[in-house]
Coordinates of C-alpha atoms and ligand atoms in Angstrom, one line a residue:
Chain Y
X1056 CA 82.5 158.5 81.7
X1057 CA 80.3 161.4 80.6
X1058 CA 81.1 165.0 81.6
X1059 CA 79.6 168.4 81.3
X1060 CA 82.2 171.1 80.5
X1061 CA 80.3 174.3 79.9
X1062 CA 77.0 175.9 79.2
X1063 CA 75.4 179.1 78.0
X1064 CA 71.9 180.3 79.1
X1065 CA 69.9 183.2 77.9
X1066 CA 67.7 185.0 80.3
X1067 CA 64.1 183.8 79.8
X1068 CA 61.9 186.5 78.5
X1069 CA 59.7 187.6 75.6
X1070 CA 62.0 188.4 72.7
X1071 CA 60.1 189.9 69.9
X1072 CA 63.2 191.0 68.1
X1073 CA 65.0 187.7 68.2
X1074 CA 64.5 184.4 66.3
X1075 CA 65.2 180.9 67.6
X1076 CA 68.5 181.0 65.8
X1077 CA 69.4 184.4 67.4
X1078 CA 68.6 183.1 70.9
X1079 CA 70.7 180.0 70.4
X1080 CA 73.6 182.2 69.1
X1081 CA 73.4 184.3 72.3
X1082 CA 73.7 181.2 74.5
X1083 CA 76.4 179.7 72.3
X1084 CA 78.5 182.8 72.5
X1085 CA 78.5 182.5 76.3
X1086 CA 79.6 178.9 76.0
X1087 CA 82.5 179.4 73.7
X1088 CA 83.9 182.4 75.6
X1089 CA 83.9 180.3 78.8
X1090 CA 85.5 177.1 77.6
X1091 CA 89.3 176.9 77.4
X1092 CA 89.5 175.5 73.9
X1093 CA 87.1 175.7 71.0
X1094 CA 86.5 173.0 68.4
X1095 CA 83.4 171.7 66.7
X1096 CA 81.1 169.1 68.3
X1097 CA 80.8 165.6 66.8
X1098 CA 77.1 165.8 67.1
X1099 CA 74.5 168.5 67.7
X1100 CA 71.2 167.7 69.3
X1101 CA 68.5 170.3 69.2
X1102 CA 65.8 169.8 71.8
X1103 CA 62.6 171.6 71.1
X1104 CA 58.9 170.8 71.4
X1105 CA 57.3 173.3 69.1
X1106 CA 60.0 174.8 66.8
X1107 CA 58.2 173.2 63.8
X1108 CA 54.6 174.3 64.5
X1109 CA 55.3 177.7 66.2
X1110 CA 58.5 178.6 64.3
X1111 CA 57.6 177.1 61.0
X1112 CA 60.9 175.2 61.0
X1113 CA 61.5 171.7 59.7
X1114 CA 65.2 170.8 59.5
X1115 CA 65.8 173.1 62.5
X1116 CA 68.9 171.2 63.6
X1117 CA 70.6 172.0 60.4
X1118 CA 69.4 175.6 60.3
X1119 CA 70.5 176.3 63.9
X1120 CA 73.8 174.5 63.5
X1121 CA 74.7 176.4 60.4
X1122 CA 73.6 179.6 62.2
X1123 CA 76.4 178.8 64.7
X1124 CA 79.0 178.5 62.0
X1125 CA 79.4 174.7 62.4
X1126 CA 80.7 173.1 59.3
X1127 CA 81.6 169.5 60.2
X1128 CA 79.2 167.8 62.5
X1129 CA 76.1 165.6 62.6
X1130 CA 72.8 167.1 63.6
X1131 CA 69.4 166.1 64.8
X1132 CA 66.4 167.4 66.6
X1133 CA 64.7 165.5 69.3
X1134 CA 61.0 166.1 70.1
X1135 CA 59.5 164.2 73.1
X1136 CA 56.7 166.4 74.3
X1137 CA 58.2 168.9 76.6
X1138 CA 60.8 166.4 77.6
X1139 CA 64.3 167.5 76.9
X1140 CA 65.4 164.5 79.1
X1141 CA 65.3 162.4 75.9
X1142 CA 67.9 164.7 74.3
X1143 CA 70.2 164.4 77.4
X1144 CA 69.7 160.6 77.3
X1145 CA 70.7 160.6 73.6
X1146 CA 73.8 162.7 74.2
X1147 CA 74.8 160.6 77.2
X1148 CA 74.4 157.4 75.1
X1149 CA 76.4 158.7 72.2
X1150 CA 79.3 159.5 74.5
X1151 CA 79.1 156.4 76.6
X1152 CA 79.1 154.2 73.6
X1153 CA 82.1 155.9 72.0
X1154 CA 80.1 157.1 69.0
X1155 CA 81.0 160.7 69.9
X1156 CA 83.4 162.5 72.1
X1157 CA 81.7 165.9 72.1
X1158 CA 78.0 166.5 71.9
X1159 CA 76.4 169.9 71.8
X1160 CA 73.0 170.0 73.4
X1161 CA 70.8 172.9 72.4
X1162 CA 67.5 173.6 74.1
X1163 CA 65.3 176.2 72.4
X1164 CA 61.7 177.3 72.4
X1165 CA 59.9 180.5 71.4
X1166 CA 56.4 180.8 72.7
X1167 CA 55.8 184.6 72.6
X1168 CA 55.3 185.0 68.8
X1169 CA 51.7 184.0 69.1
X1170 CA 48.8 184.7 71.5
X1171 CA 48.0 182.0 74.0
X1172 CA 45.0 180.6 72.2
X1173 CA 47.3 179.5 69.3
X1174 CA 50.0 178.3 71.7
X1175 CA 47.3 176.3 73.6
X1176 CA 46.3 174.8 70.3
X1177 CA 49.8 173.5 69.7
X1178 CA 50.3 172.4 73.3
X1179 CA 47.2 170.3 72.9
X1180 CA 49.0 168.3 70.2
X1181 CA 50.4 166.5 73.3
X1182 CA 47.0 165.0 73.9
X1183 CA 45.7 161.9 72.1
X1184 CA 44.8 162.9 68.6
X1185 CA 42.1 160.4 68.0
X1186 CA 39.5 162.0 70.2
X1187 CA 40.7 164.5 72.9
X1188 CA 42.5 166.9 70.6
X1189 CA 39.6 167.1 68.2
X1190 CA 37.0 168.0 70.8
X1191 CA 38.8 171.2 71.9
X1192 CA 40.3 170.1 75.2
X1193 CA 43.7 171.4 76.4
X1194 CA 46.3 170.0 78.9
X1195 CA 45.2 172.6 81.4
X1196 CA 41.9 170.9 81.8
X1197 CA 43.6 167.6 82.5
X1198 CA 45.8 169.3 85.1
X1199 CA 42.6 170.8 86.7
X1200 CA 40.9 167.4 86.9
X1201 CA 44.1 165.9 88.4
X1202 CA 44.2 168.7 91.0
X1203 CA 40.6 168.1 91.9
X1204 CA 41.2 164.4 92.4
X1205 CA 44.2 165.1 94.5
X1206 CA 42.3 167.6 96.7
X1207 CA 39.6 165.1 97.3
X1208 CA 41.9 162.1 97.9
X1209 CA 44.1 163.9 100.4
X1210 CA 41.5 166.4 101.7
X1211 CA 43.5 169.5 100.9
X1212 CA 42.1 172.8 99.8
X1213 CA 43.5 175.3 97.2
X1214 CA 45.7 177.0 99.7
X1215 CA 47.9 173.8 99.8
X1216 CA 48.9 174.4 96.2
X1217 CA 49.9 178.1 96.8
X1218 CA 53.0 176.9 98.6
X1219 CA 54.6 176.1 95.2
X1220 CA 54.2 179.4 93.3
X1221 CA 55.1 181.4 96.5
X1222 CA 58.3 179.4 96.8
X1223 CA 59.1 179.5 93.1
X1224 CA 58.6 183.2 92.8
X1225 CA 60.8 183.7 95.9
X1226 CA 63.6 181.7 94.3
X1227 CA 63.1 183.4 90.9
X1228 CA 63.4 186.9 92.6
X1229 CA 67.1 186.0 93.3
X1230 CA 67.8 184.5 89.8
X1231 CA 69.0 187.1 87.3
X1232 CA 68.0 184.9 84.4
X1233 CA 64.4 184.3 85.6
X1234 CA 61.5 185.5 83.5
X1235 CA 59.2 186.5 86.4
X1236 CA 61.5 188.0 89.0
X1237 CA 59.0 189.1 91.6
X1238 CA 57.7 187.6 94.8
X1239 CA 54.0 186.8 95.4
X1240 CA 52.0 186.3 98.5
X1241 CA 49.2 183.9 99.2
X1242 CA 46.5 186.5 98.6
X1243 CA 47.8 187.2 95.1
X1244 CA 47.9 183.5 94.2
X1245 CA 44.5 182.7 95.7
X1246 CA 42.9 185.6 93.8
X1247 CA 44.6 185.2 90.5
X1248 CA 42.8 184.4 87.3
X1249 CA 41.2 181.0 87.0
X1250 CA 42.4 179.0 84.0
X1251 CA 40.4 175.9 84.5
X1252 CA 38.7 175.7 87.9
X1253 CA 40.5 175.1 90.4
X1254 CA 43.6 175.7 88.3
X1255 CA 44.8 179.3 88.5
X1256 CA 47.3 181.2 86.4
X1257 CA 49.9 180.9 89.2
X1258 CA 49.6 177.1 89.0
X1259 CA 50.8 177.1 85.4
X1260 CA 54.4 177.2 84.2
X1261 CA 55.1 180.6 82.7
X1262 CA 55.8 180.2 79.0
X1263 CA 58.8 182.2 77.8
X1264 CA 61.4 182.4 75.1
X1265 CA 64.9 181.2 75.7
X1266 CA 67.8 179.0 74.8
X1267 CA 70.4 176.9 76.5
X1268 CA 73.5 175.2 75.1
X1269 CA 75.4 172.6 77.1
X1270 CA 78.6 170.9 75.9
X1271 CA 78.8 167.2 77.0
X1272 CA 82.0 165.3 76.4
X1273 CA 83.8 162.1 77.2
X1274 CA 85.8 162.2 80.4
X1275 CA 89.1 161.8 78.7
X1276 CA 88.8 165.1 76.8
X1277 CA 86.8 167.0 79.4
X1278 CA 89.7 168.9 81.0
X1279 CA 90.7 170.3 77.7
X1280 CA 87.6 172.5 78.0
X1281 CA 87.1 173.0 81.7
X1282 CA 89.2 172.4 84.8
X1283 CA 86.4 170.9 87.0
X1284 CA 83.9 169.1 84.8
X1285 CA 80.6 167.8 86.2
X1286 CA 79.9 164.2 85.7
X1287 CA 76.6 162.7 84.4
X1288 CA 76.5 159.6 86.7
X1289 CA 73.5 158.2 84.8
X1290 CA 70.2 158.8 83.2
X1291 CA 67.1 156.6 83.4
X1292 CA 63.7 156.9 81.9
X1293 CA 60.3 155.3 81.5
X1294 CA 56.8 155.7 80.3
X1295 CA 53.3 155.2 81.8
X1296 CA 50.0 157.1 81.4
X1297 CA 49.4 159.7 83.9
X1298 CA 46.6 158.4 86.2
X1299 CA 43.7 160.8 86.5
X1300 CA 41.5 158.4 88.5
X1301 CA 44.0 157.8 91.3
X1302 CA 46.3 160.8 90.9
X1303 CA 49.8 159.5 90.2
X1304 CA 52.6 159.5 87.7
X1305 CA 53.7 155.9 86.9
X1306 CA 56.4 157.0 84.5
X1307 CA 58.1 159.0 87.3
X1308 CA 57.7 156.1 89.7
X1309 CA 59.2 153.6 87.3
X1310 CA 62.2 155.9 86.5
X1311 CA 62.8 156.5 90.2
X1312 CA 62.7 152.8 91.0
X1313 CA 65.6 152.2 88.6
X1314 CA 67.7 154.6 90.7
X1315 CA 66.6 153.5 94.2
X1316 CA 66.4 155.9 97.1
X1317 CA 67.2 159.5 96.3
X1318 CA 69.1 161.7 98.6
X1319 CA 67.5 164.7 100.4
X1320 CA 70.7 166.4 101.6
X1321 CA 73.7 167.8 99.6
X1322 CA 71.6 167.6 96.4
X1323 CA 70.0 170.1 94.2
X1324 CA 66.8 169.1 92.3
X1325 CA 65.3 170.6 89.2
X1326 CA 61.8 169.1 88.4
X1327 CA 59.3 169.8 85.7
X1328 CA 56.7 171.9 87.5
X1329 CA 54.4 172.4 84.5
X1330 CA 51.7 172.8 87.1
X1331 CA 51.7 173.0 90.9
X1332 CA 49.9 169.7 91.0
X1333 CA 52.6 168.2 88.8
X1334 CA 55.3 169.5 91.3
X1335 CA 53.4 167.8 94.2
X1336 CA 53.0 164.5 92.4
X1337 CA 56.6 164.5 91.1
X1338 CA 58.0 165.1 94.6
X1339 CA 55.8 162.3 95.9
X1340 CA 56.7 159.9 93.1
X1341 CA 60.4 160.6 93.8
X1342 CA 59.6 159.6 97.4
X1343 CA 60.9 162.9 98.7
X1344 CA 57.6 163.3 100.6
X1345 CA 54.7 161.2 101.7
X1346 CA 51.6 161.0 99.4
X1347 CA 49.4 164.0 99.8
X1348 CA 52.3 166.1 101.3
X1349 CA 54.5 166.8 98.3
X1350 CA 54.3 170.6 98.7
X1351 CA 54.9 170.5 102.5
X1352 CA 58.6 169.8 101.9
X1353 CA 59.4 172.7 99.6
X1354 CA 61.3 174.6 102.3
X1355 CA 63.3 171.6 103.4
X1356 CA 64.7 170.6 100.0
X1357 CA 66.9 172.5 97.5
X1358 CA 64.4 172.1 94.7
X1359 CA 64.0 174.4 91.7
X1360 CA 66.2 177.1 93.2
X1361 CA 66.0 178.7 89.7
X1362 CA 62.3 179.5 90.3
X1363 CA 61.1 176.5 88.2
X1364 CA 58.9 176.6 85.2
X1365 CA 56.5 178.6 87.4
X1366 CA 58.7 181.7 87.7
X1367 CA 62.1 181.2 86.1
X1368 CA 60.0 180.3 83.1
X1369 CA 59.2 177.5 80.8
X1370 CA 60.8 176.9 77.4
X1371 CA 59.0 173.7 76.3
X1372 CA 61.3 171.1 74.9
X1373 CA 64.3 173.2 75.8
X1374 CA 63.5 173.0 79.5
X1375 CA 65.7 170.0 80.5
X1376 CA 68.7 171.4 78.7
X1377 CA 68.2 174.7 80.6
X1378 CA 68.0 172.7 83.8
X1379 CA 71.1 170.8 82.9
X1380 CA 73.0 174.1 82.5
X1381 CA 71.6 175.4 85.8
X1382 CA 72.7 172.3 87.7
X1383 CA 76.1 172.4 86.1
X1384 CA 76.4 176.0 87.4
X1385 CA 75.3 174.9 90.9
X1386 CA 77.9 172.1 91.0
X1387 CA 80.7 174.4 89.8
X1388 CA 79.7 177.2 92.2
X1389 CA 78.7 179.5 89.3
X1390 CA 75.0 179.7 89.8
X1391 CA 74.0 183.4 90.2
X1392 CA 70.8 182.9 92.1
X1393 CA 70.0 181.2 95.3
X1394 CA 72.7 178.6 95.4
X1395 CA 73.0 175.1 96.8
X1396 CA 76.2 173.8 98.3
X1397 CA 75.4 170.5 96.7
X1398 CA 77.5 167.5 95.7
X1399 CA 74.9 166.1 93.4
X1400 CA 72.2 167.4 91.1
X1401 CA 69.1 165.5 90.0
X1402 CA 66.9 166.6 87.1
X1403 CA 63.4 165.2 86.5
X1404 CA 62.3 165.9 83.0
X1405 CA 58.8 164.9 81.8
X1406 CA 56.1 166.1 79.4
X1407 CA 53.6 168.5 81.0
X1408 CA 51.3 165.7 82.1
X1409 CA 54.0 163.2 83.1
X1410 CA 53.4 160.3 80.6
X1411 CA 57.1 160.1 79.8
X1412 CA 59.9 160.8 82.2
X1413 CA 63.7 160.9 82.5
X1414 CA 65.8 161.3 85.6
X1415 CA 69.4 162.4 85.3
X1416 CA 71.9 162.3 88.1
X1417 CA 74.9 164.6 88.1
X1418 CA 77.8 165.0 90.5
X1419 CA 80.8 167.2 91.1
Chain E
X676 CA 43.4 174.0 56.5
X677 CA 42.8 172.7 60.0
X678 CA 40.4 169.8 59.3
X679 CA 41.4 166.9 57.1
X680 CA 38.5 165.0 55.5
X681 CA 40.5 161.8 55.4
X682 CA 41.4 162.2 59.1
X683 CA 37.7 162.8 60.0
X684 CA 36.7 159.8 58.0
X685 CA 39.3 157.6 59.5
X686 CA 38.3 158.6 63.0
X687 CA 34.6 158.2 62.5
X688 CA 34.2 155.2 64.8
X689 CA 36.1 157.0 67.6
X690 CA 34.7 160.5 67.2
X691 CA 31.1 159.6 66.3
X692 CA 30.5 156.3 68.0
X693 CA 33.0 156.0 70.9
X694 CA 34.7 152.9 69.7
X695 CA 36.5 151.0 72.5
X696 CA 39.2 148.4 72.3
X697 CA 38.4 145.3 74.5
X698 CA 41.3 143.0 75.1
X699 CA 40.3 139.4 74.9
X700 CA 43.4 138.3 76.8
X701 CA 43.4 140.6 79.9
X702 CA 40.0 142.2 79.6
X703 CA 41.3 145.8 79.6
X704 CA 39.1 148.3 77.9
X705 CA 40.7 151.3 76.2
X706 CA 39.4 154.5 74.7
X707 CA 40.2 155.6 72.1
X708 CA 40.2 152.1 70.4
X709 CA 43.6 150.8 69.4
X710 CA 44.5 147.5 67.8
X711 CA 47.0 146.4 70.4
X712 CA 46.3 146.1 74.1
X713 CA 48.0 148.9 76.0
X714 CA 48.2 146.8 79.2
X715 CA 49.4 143.3 78.0
X716 CA 50.4 143.9 74.4
X717 CA 47.9 141.3 73.1
X718 CA 46.9 141.6 69.4
X719 CA 43.6 140.1 70.2
X720 CA 41.6 143.3 70.7
X721 CA 38.0 143.5 69.8
X722 CA 36.4 146.7 68.7
X723 CA 33.2 147.4 70.6
X724 CA 31.0 150.5 70.8
X725 CA 30.2 152.2 74.0
X726 CA 26.5 152.5 74.8
X727 CA 27.3 156.2 75.3
X728 CA 26.1 156.3 78.9
X729 CA 28.0 156.8 82.1
X730 CA 28.4 159.0 85.1
X731 CA 30.2 162.2 85.7
X732 CA 33.1 161.6 88.0
X733 CA 34.4 165.1 88.1
X734 CA 34.5 168.3 86.0
X735 CA 36.3 171.5 85.4
X736 CA 35.4 174.7 83.7
X737 CA 38.1 175.6 81.1
X738 CA 38.3 179.4 80.4
X739 CA 41.2 179.4 77.9
X740 CA 39.7 178.5 74.5
X741 CA 41.8 177.0 71.8
X742 CA 41.8 178.4 68.3
X743 CA 38.5 177.6 66.7
X744 CA 36.7 176.8 69.9
X745 CA 36.1 180.4 71.1
X746 CA 32.4 180.1 70.8
X747 CA 32.4 177.1 73.2
X748 CA 34.2 179.0 75.9
X749 CA 34.0 178.5 78.8
X750 CA 34.0 174.8 78.1
X751 CA 32.9 172.3 80.8
X752 CA 35.4 169.4 80.6
X753 CA 34.3 166.3 82.4
X754 CA 35.9 163.1 83.6
X755 CA 33.2 160.6 82.6
X756 CA 33.1 157.0 83.6
X757 CA 31.5 155.1 80.8
X758 CA 29.2 152.2 81.8
X759 CA 31.8 149.9 80.1
X760 CA 34.2 150.9 82.9
X761 CA 36.5 153.3 81.1
X762 CA 37.2 156.9 82.3
X763 CA 37.3 159.4 79.5
X764 CA 37.9 163.2 79.4
X765 CA 35.2 164.8 77.3
X766 CA 33.3 168.1 76.9
X767 CA 30.0 168.4 78.7
X768 CA 27.3 170.3 76.9
X769 CA 23.8 171.8 77.6
X770 CA 24.7 172.2 81.2
X771 CA 24.5 174.9 83.9
X772 CA 27.8 174.6 85.8
X773 CA 26.0 175.4 89.0
X774 CA 23.7 172.4 88.5
X775 CA 26.4 169.9 87.7
X776 CA 27.1 167.4 90.4
X777 CA 29.5 164.6 90.8
X778 CA 27.9 161.2 90.1
X779 CA 25.2 162.6 87.9
X780 CA 24.2 160.3 84.9
X781 CA 25.4 161.5 81.5
X782 CA 24.9 160.4 77.9
X783 CA 26.7 160.9 74.7
X784 CA 25.4 163.4 72.1
X785 CA 26.5 164.2 68.6
X786 CA 27.7 167.8 68.3
X787 CA 29.5 170.1 66.0
X788 CA 33.1 170.7 67.2
X789 CA 34.6 173.3 64.9
X790 CA 34.7 174.4 61.4
X791 CA 37.4 175.2 59.0
X792 CA 37.0 178.8 57.8
X793 CA 39.3 178.1 54.9
X794 CA 37.2 175.5 53.1
X795 CA 34.0 175.2 55.2
X796 CA 34.7 171.7 56.5
X797 CA 32.9 170.9 59.8
X798 CA 34.3 168.5 62.4
X799 CA 31.7 166.7 64.4
X800 CA 32.1 164.6 67.5
X801 CA 30.7 163.3 70.8
X802 CA 30.1 165.4 73.8
X803 CA 28.1 164.4 76.9
X804 CA 25.0 165.9 78.5
X805 CA 23.3 165.3 81.8
X806 CA 20.5 162.7 81.5
X807 CA 17.4 164.7 82.4
X808 CA 15.3 161.8 83.7
X809 CA 18.1 160.3 85.7
X810 CA 16.7 158.3 88.5
X811 CA 13.7 157.0 86.5
X812 CA 15.7 154.3 84.8
Ligands
ZN1304 ZN1 45.4 143.1 77.4

């Protein structure tokens, strides 16, 4: 019903010379040089978390679309925390309903224009703005508290969490588009800077600049653009407050329940590892590992072969669109990094603390 | 302009008095107060005020300050279980991190949060401190 026919991904990096519009243009150029036929999309969806507050852009969907030379289309931006999954869900729904035949998904974020204390300020807009935001707390503190609870409940020490960054950096070192293309050892992680005890810098997704464009079409027109399109089998989503008192992510659990058992073989996963603790909980909520053992399975699954938010880099609300492009490349044997010989791809997209989640299933 | 007088005024019950929403249908208690129960959707939610006492379930020391909170860095952020039975994440003040312990009694105190250098507005709010005579009551 719904197919992906092409994508364009910029390398994630710090781009002091390029604007959001420039980055999207770079990704778009890749897309239109790879597809067989070029025509304008019926709808453009811009997925971005912070393009208004960091980039001083309202009406970003119009500005970006006109920057791509689009003349006849409908445009919108979707903001759902750091959850680009909502944008994928919207594109999927437009096509499945017949409202559109071609939707251009654009993921964009630019974090490097401001120092981290300002970026932390805007990321804290994700917290409740009746109390928590006003008293100076950041999502990092929540993540640290979540980590402490997990450590107590499952009797694991900090070393348990080092498995994630070590694996992610190893994967990123093979990915030419990754932001942090270097390997790290346990010693480096354990001795890295403390952000909010016990959370260290290597437990936090690496904020970067970057863009992704993905062209999604109805099946009947897909082959006009690409000979072996990838199908979006379905996308589900749900909400539920992250549980700090008994570490868990109800929104992920509910979304996963809609899909039933998820495969462990012949599948490539991309999950939202905003923090190492989030990776652990997400893997457990997806029932890919037992409770308290989420990070013990990182070597036995094809998960975040890109290097994840941790090392490929993190582009806020553009993240899931980037992951969608990566999984498309895996399923069409075009992924340049560590590749998976997979039949299916599954993307878990949630905000950094997992209050709202989407799960998309793709297949060759 | 970072601080809005009307926002501060509107939030005075939450920021200065820890207003909670108590659902008369399912009994759920929510902080910050909201008019509709987050658990059962009931519209019958009563606004009650926390006594401001509770215990420290856990805490972290946050080293990355946000814009405007530099002077409060590093900030101790606690998971506080209010005596009304609600867990809230809040700053802990007047404390030596080395002397903090899980389970210690805490109480709400009124503190300055940040000021707006543009127009001199000050945002106040609630933090928590360790109750010094804990154990005597
Ligand atoms: Zn209720």
